[in-house]
Tab-separated table of C-alpha atoms and ligand atoms in Angstrom:
chain	number	residue	atom	x	y	z
A	193	UNK	CA	-10.068	-13.027	-17.776
A	194	UNK	CA	-8.812	-9.288	-16.735
A	195	UNK	CA	-6.320	-8.753	-13.720
A	196	UNK	CA	-8.697	-8.528	-11.518
A	197	UNK	CA	-10.943	-11.456	-12.144
A	198	UNK	CA	-7.521	-14.402	-11.383
A	199	UNK	CA	-7.311	-12.109	-8.484
A	200	UNK	CA	-10.034	-13.019	-7.322
A	201	UNK	CA	-10.989	-11.090	-4.210
A	202	UNK	CA	-12.468	-7.769	-3.355
A	203	UNK	CA	-9.677	-5.941	-0.325
A	204	UNK	CA	-13.027	-3.692	-0.227
A	205	UNK	CA	-17.298	-3.630	-1.056
A	206	UNK	CA	-18.921	-0.247	-0.464
A	207	UNK	CA	-22.447	-2.149	0.527
A	208	UNK	CA	-24.853	1.286	0.902
A	209	UNK	CA	-25.541	0.844	4.422
A	210	UNK	CA	-21.885	-0.313	5.232
A	211	UNK	CA	-18.132	-1.100	4.563
A	212	UNK	CA	-17.294	-4.742	3.511
A	213	UNK	CA	-13.210	-5.097	4.395
A	214	UNK	CA	-11.411	-8.406	3.784
A	215	UNK	CA	-10.075	-8.798	7.688
A	216	UNK	CA	-5.935	-8.707	6.320
A	217	UNK	CA	-4.894	-9.248	10.488
A	218	UNK	CA	-5.874	-13.173	9.508
A	219	UNK	CA	-3.987	-13.899	6.445
A	220	UNK	CA	-3.462	-16.420	4.899
A	221	UNK	CA	-4.724	-18.392	7.615
A	222	UNK	CA	-8.049	-17.742	6.559
A	223	UNK	CA	-10.121	-15.417	4.698
A	224	UNK	CA	-12.676	-13.764	7.077
A	225	UNK	CA	-14.663	-10.315	6.376
A	226	UNK	CA	-15.313	-7.642	9.255
A	227	UNK	CA	-18.568	-5.209	8.258
A	228	UNK	CA	-17.481	-1.077	9.425
A	229	UNK	CA	-21.184	0.015	10.390
A	230	UNK	CA	-19.641	3.399	12.434
A	231	UNK	CA	-16.698	5.277	12.259
A	232	UNK	CA	-15.554	3.844	14.931
A	233	UNK	CA	-15.351	0.447	12.992
A	234	UNK	CA	-12.778	2.354	10.621
A	235	UNK	CA	-11.184	4.025	12.690
A	236	UNK	CA	-10.016	0.786	14.171
A	237	UNK	CA	-9.600	-1.189	11.033
A	238	UNK	CA	-7.163	1.396	9.440
A	239	UNK	CA	-4.998	1.392	12.854
A	240	UNK	CA	-5.341	-2.595	13.926
A	241	UNK	CA	-4.017	-2.808	9.836
A	242	UNK	CA	-7.805	-5.065	9.026
A	243	UNK	CA	-7.544	-3.292	6.307
A	244	UNK	CA	-3.600	-0.996	4.729
A	245	UNK	CA	-1.703	-0.340	1.981
A	246	UNK	CA	-1.424	4.166	1.317
A	247	UNK	CA	-4.238	3.747	-1.307
A	248	UNK	CA	-7.142	1.321	0.242
A	249	UNK	CA	-6.871	3.315	4.071
A	250	UNK	CA	-7.443	6.644	1.731
A	251	UNK	CA	-10.366	4.292	-0.144
A	252	UNK	CA	-11.811	3.676	3.270
A	253	UNK	CA	-11.063	6.786	5.053
A	254	UNK	CA	-13.619	7.804	1.877
A	255	UNK	CA	-16.408	5.660	2.530
A	256	UNK	CA	-16.795	6.084	6.111
A	257	UNK	CA	-17.051	10.347	5.473
A	258	UNK	CA	-19.777	9.106	2.907
A	259	UNK	CA	-21.637	6.464	5.797
A	260	UNK	CA	-21.862	8.989	8.440
A	261	UNK	CA	-22.862	11.646	5.699
A	262	UNK	CA	-25.356	9.535	5.980
A	263	UNK	CA	-26.133	9.919	9.144
A	264	UNK	CA	-26.194	12.543	10.090
A	265	UNK	CA	-23.627	12.658	11.918
A	266	UNK	CA	-20.409	15.674	12.697
A	267	UNK	CA	-18.521	14.916	9.512
A	268	UNK	CA	-15.903	17.548	10.538
A	269	UNK	CA	-15.108	14.997	13.653
A	270	UNK	CA	-16.053	11.952	11.982
A	271	UNK	CA	-13.196	13.594	9.222
A	272	UNK	CA	-10.556	13.636	12.336
A	273	UNK	CA	-10.712	11.162	13.521
A	274	UNK	CA	-10.717	9.121	10.275
A	275	UNK	CA	-7.282	11.807	9.031
A	276	UNK	CA	-5.269	10.654	12.821
A	277	UNK	CA	-6.478	6.897	12.762
A	278	UNK	CA	-3.090	7.058	11.405
A	279	UNK	CA	0.068	9.910	9.942
A	280	UNK	CA	2.631	8.867	7.379
A	281	UNK	CA	0.155	7.511	4.522
A	282	UNK	CA	-0.900	10.647	2.246
A	283	UNK	CA	-3.607	9.428	0.497
A	284	UNK	CA	-5.701	9.175	3.995
A	285	UNK	CA	-5.943	12.457	4.435
A	286	UNK	CA	-5.845	13.516	0.619
A	287	UNK	CA	-9.295	11.594	0.121
A	288	UNK	CA	-10.641	12.285	3.678
A	289	UNK	CA	-9.938	16.416	2.275
A	290	UNK	CA	-11.577	15.834	-1.298
A	291	UNK	CA	-14.386	14.491	0.490
A	292	UNK	CA	-14.538	17.221	3.040
A	293	UNK	CA	-13.609	19.215	0.274
A	294	UNK	CA	-17.453	18.831	-1.279
A	295	UNK	CA	-19.427	18.503	1.996
A	296	UNK	CA	-19.208	22.905	1.476
A	297	UNK	CA	-20.751	23.339	-1.061
A	298	UNK	CA	-24.065	23.119	-1.967
A	299	UNK	CA	-23.934	19.478	-4.055
A	300	UNK	CA	-22.005	17.829	-0.442
A	301	UNK	CA	-25.520	16.704	0.169
A	302	UNK	CA	-24.903	12.573	1.656
A	303	UNK	CA	-26.259	10.969	-1.972
A	304	UNK	CA	-23.612	12.756	-3.757
A	305	UNK	CA	-20.277	12.006	-0.756
A	306	UNK	CA	-21.458	8.577	-1.760
A	307	UNK	CA	-20.655	9.006	-5.037
A	308	UNK	CA	-17.730	10.424	-4.705
A	309	UNK	CA	-16.345	7.743	-2.359
A	310	UNK	CA	-17.178	5.209	-5.139
A	311	UNK	CA	-15.005	7.399	-7.449
A	312	UNK	CA	-12.288	7.669	-4.972
A	313	UNK	CA	-12.622	4.072	-5.164
A	314	UNK	CA	-12.813	3.654	-9.049
A	315	UNK	CA	-10.335	6.605	-9.877
A	316	UNK	CA	-8.077	3.916	-8.103
A	317	UNK	CA	-8.731	0.867	-9.170
A	318	UNK	CA	-8.223	2.894	-13.146
A	319	UNK	CA	-4.919	3.960	-11.707
A	320	UNK	CA	-2.836	0.472	-11.295
A	321	UNK	CA	-4.855	-0.395	-13.952
A	322	UNK	CA	-2.179	2.608	-15.696
A	323	UNK	CA	0.066	2.402	-13.751
A	324	UNK	CA	1.046	-1.290	-14.512
A	325	UNK	CA	0.635	-0.794	-18.424
A	326	UNK	CA	4.046	2.695	-17.709
A	327	UNK	CA	5.521	-0.166	-15.315
A	328	UNK	CA	5.840	-2.945	-17.851
A	329	UNK	CA	7.220	-0.756	-20.172
A	330	UNK	CA	9.961	-0.898	-17.651
A	331	UNK	CA	10.059	-4.642	-17.470
A	332	UNK	CA	11.736	-7.895	-20.027
A	333	UNK	CA	11.386	-10.528	-20.384
A	334	UNK	CA	13.146	-13.270	-17.598
A	335	UNK	CA	13.193	-10.810	-15.243
A	336	UNK	CA	13.395	-11.495	-11.130
A	337	UNK	CA	12.075	-8.186	-9.303
A	338	UNK	CA	11.957	-8.366	-6.182
A	339	UNK	CA	9.331	-6.858	-4.090
A	340	UNK	CA	9.346	-5.688	0.054
A	341	UNK	CA	5.668	-5.414	1.914
A	342	UNK	CA	3.080	-5.630	-0.045
A	343	UNK	CA	1.624	-3.391	-2.684
A	344	UNK	CA	-1.166	-4.795	-3.989
A	345	UNK	CA	-4.005	-5.936	-4.553
A	346	UNK	CA	-5.364	-5.951	-1.054
A	347	UNK	CA	-3.607	-2.692	-1.087
A	348	UNK	CA	-5.302	-0.820	-3.122
A	349	UNK	CA	-8.885	-0.371	-3.956
A	350	UNK	CA	-7.314	-2.502	-8.050
A	351	UNK	CA	-4.636	-5.060	-8.999
A	352	UNK	CA	-2.855	-3.230	-6.881
A	353	UNK	CA	1.017	-0.513	-7.109
A	354	UNK	CA	4.008	-2.380	-7.740
A	355	UNK	CA	2.271	-5.493	-7.773
A	356	UNK	CA	0.548	-4.657	-10.801
A	357	UNK	CA	3.296	-4.249	-12.676
A	358	UNK	CA	4.636	-7.350	-12.067
A	359	UNK	CA	1.029	-9.065	-12.855
A	360	UNK	CA	0.809	-6.394	-15.748
A	361	UNK	CA	4.102	-8.075	-17.240
A	362	UNK	CA	3.573	-11.567	-16.128
A	363	UNK	CA	-0.331	-11.784	-18.107
A	364	UNK	CA	0.778	-10.009	-21.231
A	365	UNK	CA	3.259	-12.796	-21.003
A	366	UNK	CA	6.561	-11.807	-20.142
A	367	UNK	CA	8.061	-14.230	-17.922
A	368	UNK	CA	8.836	-13.361	-14.285
A	369	UNK	CA	9.656	-14.272	-11.059
A	370	UNK	CA	9.676	-12.732	-7.699
A	371	UNK	CA	11.557	-12.657	-4.316
A	372	UNK	CA	9.542	-11.294	-2.298
A	373	UNK	CA	11.220	-9.788	1.475
A	374	UNK	CA	8.716	-11.585	4.992
A	375	UNK	CA	9.104	-7.749	5.511
A	376	UNK	CA	9.677	-7.951	9.370
A	377	UNK	CA	7.716	-6.847	11.459
A	378	UNK	CA	4.222	-7.740	11.255
A	379	UNK	CA	5.659	-9.387	7.664
A	380	UNK	CA	3.682	-7.579	4.719
A	381	UNK	CA	5.030	-9.986	2.326
A	382	UNK	CA	4.625	-12.989	4.244
A	383	UNK	CA	1.542	-13.017	5.409
A	384	UNK	CA	-0.257	-10.579	2.134
A	385	UNK	CA	1.927	-9.828	-0.876
A	386	UNK	CA	3.360	-14.286	-0.902
A	387	UNK	CA	-0.880	-15.364	-0.808
A	388	UNK	CA	-1.702	-12.606	-3.337
A	389	UNK	CA	1.275	-14.066	-5.828
A	390	UNK	CA	-0.344	-17.828	-4.812
A	391	UNK	CA	-3.470	-17.045	-5.886
A	392	UNK	CA	-2.358	-15.406	-9.594
A	393	UNK	CA	-0.037	-17.711	-10.083
A	394	UNK	CA	2.513	-15.327	-10.369
A	395	UNK	CA	6.184	-17.646	-9.629
A	396	UNK	CA	7.257	-16.183	-5.986
A	397	UNK	CA	10.479	-17.603	-3.822
A	398	UNK	CA	9.300	-15.826	0.385
A	399	UNK	CA	13.130	-14.256	1.153
A	400	UNK	CA	13.520	-12.978	5.484
A	401	UNK	CA	14.856	-8.581	4.929
A	402	UNK	CA	18.296	-10.016	5.878
A	403	UNK	CA	19.047	-12.181	2.216
A	404	UNK	CA	18.552	-9.319	-0.496
A	405	UNK	CA	21.947	-8.140	0.196
A	406	UNK	CA	23.443	-11.344	-0.732
A	407	UNK	CA	21.013	-12.411	-3.496
A	408	UNK	CA	21.769	-8.878	-5.181
A	409	UNK	CA	24.926	-9.506	-4.600
A	410	UNK	CA	24.761	-12.670	-6.233
A	411	UNK	CA	23.067	-12.145	-9.716
A	412	UNK	CA	19.753	-13.057	-8.337
A	413	UNK	CA	18.439	-10.050	-8.893
A	414	UNK	CA	17.418	-8.124	-11.691
A	415	UNK	CA	15.239	-5.184	-9.883
A	416	UNK	CA	13.859	-3.677	-7.048
A	417	UNK	CA	10.005	-2.065	-6.840
A	418	UNK	CA	8.265	-1.115	-4.340
A	419	UNK	CA	4.673	0.936	-3.763
A	420	UNK	CA	4.986	4.004	-1.568
A	421	UNK	CA	3.382	5.676	1.378
A	422	UNK	CA	4.354	9.189	0.837
A	423	UNK	CA	6.325	11.002	-1.755
A	424	UNK	CA	7.164	14.071	-1.187
A	425	UNK	CA	7.936	17.212	-3.428
A	426	UNK	CA	11.819	16.438	-4.217
A	427	UNK	CA	10.547	13.246	-5.254
A	428	UNK	CA	12.032	11.736	-1.248
A	429	UNK	CA	9.852	7.986	-0.630
A	430	UNK	CA	8.630	6.877	2.183
A	431	UNK	CA	7.560	3.804	2.376
A	432	UNK	CA	7.480	0.789	4.810
A	433	UNK	CA	10.722	0.451	6.763
A	434	UNK	CA	12.972	-1.956	4.851
A	435	UNK	CA	13.070	0.133	1.851
A	436	UNK	CA	15.473	2.784	2.474
A	437	UNK	CA	18.041	-1.142	2.302
A	438	UNK	CA	17.022	-2.239	-0.398
A	439	UNK	CA	17.259	0.937	-2.535
A	440	UNK	CA	20.841	1.572	-0.771
A	441	UNK	CA	21.590	-2.117	-2.266
A	442	UNK	CA	21.201	-1.749	-5.708
A	443	UNK	CA	22.581	1.224	-6.261
A	444	UNK	CA	25.604	-0.527	-4.788
A	445	UNK	CA	25.103	-2.852	-7.082
A	446	UNK	CA	23.521	-0.732	-9.787
A	447	UNK	CA	20.831	-2.766	-10.020
A	448	UNK	CA	17.029	0.077	-11.419
A	449	UNK	CA	15.176	0.482	-8.178
A	450	UNK	CA	11.522	1.430	-9.049
A	451	UNK	CA	8.937	2.884	-6.655
A	452	UNK	CA	5.143	2.838	-8.356
A	453	UNK	CA	2.906	4.508	-6.987
A	454	UNK	CA	-0.496	6.901	-8.063
A	455	UNK	CA	-1.009	10.271	-7.880
A	456	UNK	CA	-2.764	10.749	-4.644
A	457	UNK	CA	1.093	9.805	-3.243
A	458	UNK	CA	2.408	12.799	-4.076
A	459	UNK	CA	2.590	15.528	-0.797
A	460	UNK	CA	3.859	18.238	-3.413
A	461	UNK	CA	3.431	20.525	0.999
A	462	UNK	CA	6.795	18.720	1.619
A	463	UNK	CA	8.960	19.613	0.439
A	464	UNK	CA	11.502	16.286	1.422
A	465	UNK	CA	11.932	13.768	3.154
A	466	UNK	CA	12.930	14.997	6.593
A	467	UNK	CA	8.721	16.698	7.093
A	468	UNK	CA	7.491	13.576	6.383
A	469	UNK	CA	6.001	12.454	9.658
A	470	UNK	CA	6.659	8.229	10.142
A	471	UNK	CA	4.490	6.208	12.179
A	472	UNK	CA	5.600	4.421	15.655
A	473	UNK	CA	3.911	1.303	16.260
A	474	UNK	CA	3.270	-0.288	19.291
A	475	UNK	CA	6.259	-2.139	20.679
A	476	UNK	CA	4.608	-5.438	20.994
A	477	UNK	CA	4.591	-6.200	16.959
A	478	UNK	CA	8.721	-6.252	17.358
A	479	UNK	CA	8.581	-8.635	20.692
A	480	UNK	CA	5.746	-11.094	19.682
A	481	UNK	CA	5.254	-13.437	16.530
A	482	UNK	CA	1.940	-14.313	15.627
A	483	UNK	CA	0.991	-13.333	19.877
A	484	UNK	CA	4.168	-16.182	20.132
A	485	UNK	CA	6.670	-13.648	22.424
A	486	UNK	CA	10.190	-14.174	20.977
A	487	UNK	CA	12.158	-11.354	23.099
A	488	UNK	CA	12.485	-10.688	26.876
A	489	UNK	CA	9.839	-9.267	28.760
A	490	UNK	CA	10.263	-5.242	29.402
A	491	UNK	CA	13.439	-5.454	26.234
A	492	UNK	CA	13.865	-1.653	24.774
A	493	UNK	CA	12.115	-1.212	21.563
A	494	UNK	CA	12.016	0.765	18.005
A	495	UNK	CA	9.139	0.014	16.001
A	496	UNK	CA	8.862	2.808	12.630
A	497	UNK	CA	6.615	1.521	10.835
A	498	UNK	CA	8.255	2.892	7.529
A	499	UNK	CA	11.634	5.070	6.765
A	500	UNK	CA	12.768	7.359	3.470
A	501	UNK	CA	14.120	7.278	0.453
A	502	UNK	CA	16.607	9.856	-1.170
A	503	UNK	CA	15.539	10.399	-4.324
A	504	UNK	CA	18.619	9.996	-5.794
A	505	UNK	CA	18.386	6.290	-5.571
A	506	UNK	CA	14.758	6.373	-6.694
A	507	UNK	CA	15.630	5.568	-10.589
A	508	UNK	CA	12.063	5.743	-11.746
A	509	UNK	CA	8.729	6.315	-10.434
A	510	UNK	CA	5.789	4.452	-12.268
A	511	UNK	CA	2.813	6.407	-11.183
A	512	UNK	CA	-0.920	6.100	-13.615
A	513	UNK	CA	0.810	9.418	-16.021
A	514	UNK	CA	4.237	9.038	-16.513
A	515	UNK	CA	7.285	7.302	-15.539
A	516	UNK	CA	9.088	10.028	-12.857
A	517	UNK	CA	12.863	9.944	-13.033
A	518	UNK	CA	14.221	12.231	-9.748
A	519	UNK	CA	18.078	12.353	-10.815
B	602	LIG	O1	2.046	-0.636	7.412
B	602	LIG	P1	1.092	-0.978	5.841
B	602	LIG	O2	1.103	-2.256	5.713
B	602	LIG	O3	0.565	-0.071	5.842
B	602	LIG	O4	2.540	-0.179	4.497
B	602	LIG	C1	2.221	-0.221	3.521
B	602	LIG	C2	3.134	-0.109	2.655
B	602	LIG	O5	3.631	0.654	2.845
B	602	LIG	C3	2.664	-0.060	0.853
B	602	LIG	O6	4.353	-1.039	0.368
B	602	LIG	C4	2.215	1.410	0.113
B	602	LIG	O7	1.552	1.197	1.262
B	602	LIG	C5	1.997	1.232	-0.774
B	602	LIG	S1	1.201	0.231	-1.586
B	602	LIG	C6	0.102	0.260	-2.235
């Protein structure tokens, strides 16, 4: 049985006149789907994190453009709103630009655009498989891996980036266990990664983000693996807020800090991490948990969704092609 079959869910499913998405805001309580039929459905799904994770939002936007083309809509406008739905993950802009490049050629009709979106999705799935295989070479038997956010099948068009490495190692016969950072403020680790690993039967333990130092310091973690939203030309890595903390901890305690990301996550026009735009999200993501208010009304809030890990702290970046060692 393939890893995809073991997971047995589809984050994105194309249906020629709509895109069916798992509504990730409802997990793990309910596995429900939404259907995107209008450009605004696609934009809202990306903004509200119904679909999230750098590669998955790229695939979603590509289908959004394909559908708009079928309906004869203004593709420049569609591309613009989709591209600006979230600023940090470069896969979104990358997928939109790839689709729009095709529209400027003679072969860029609606049918070709639909095939291009399907190709972006299929290629992403293949890159995930390859990252899994490349990353597996770095994982020893009995490895205890800590991961942050969700860089799994829910975040991509395939089996994930960081989680692809974990799935490949586990289903290739290694004894693997995973520490899952809950990932405040909106708990992608607790809600999504724990759900995914549970479905796949990968042994895992959920922790609060602030427990990582103590676990690593007590020799309970062999390596950290995360995904990435954008990797600059000098290999600085933007990923979910809290990733940088982990990289610092890894260096202090001399354990590897790995990043798994496909080539669509690299932005060579961005010289370094300082030039990566970090998305700031709504205060209520911090002041409430599942609608339950947990902070005084009117409190000042700062909610950057991502941070930048300097490349000096990254032991290796696992891509579908190679394993890059930034230092
Ligand atoms: O805000 P999110 O949930 O979209 O953030 C996702 C992440 O930070 C992931 O780690 C990243 O996109 C890599 S997913 C393969």
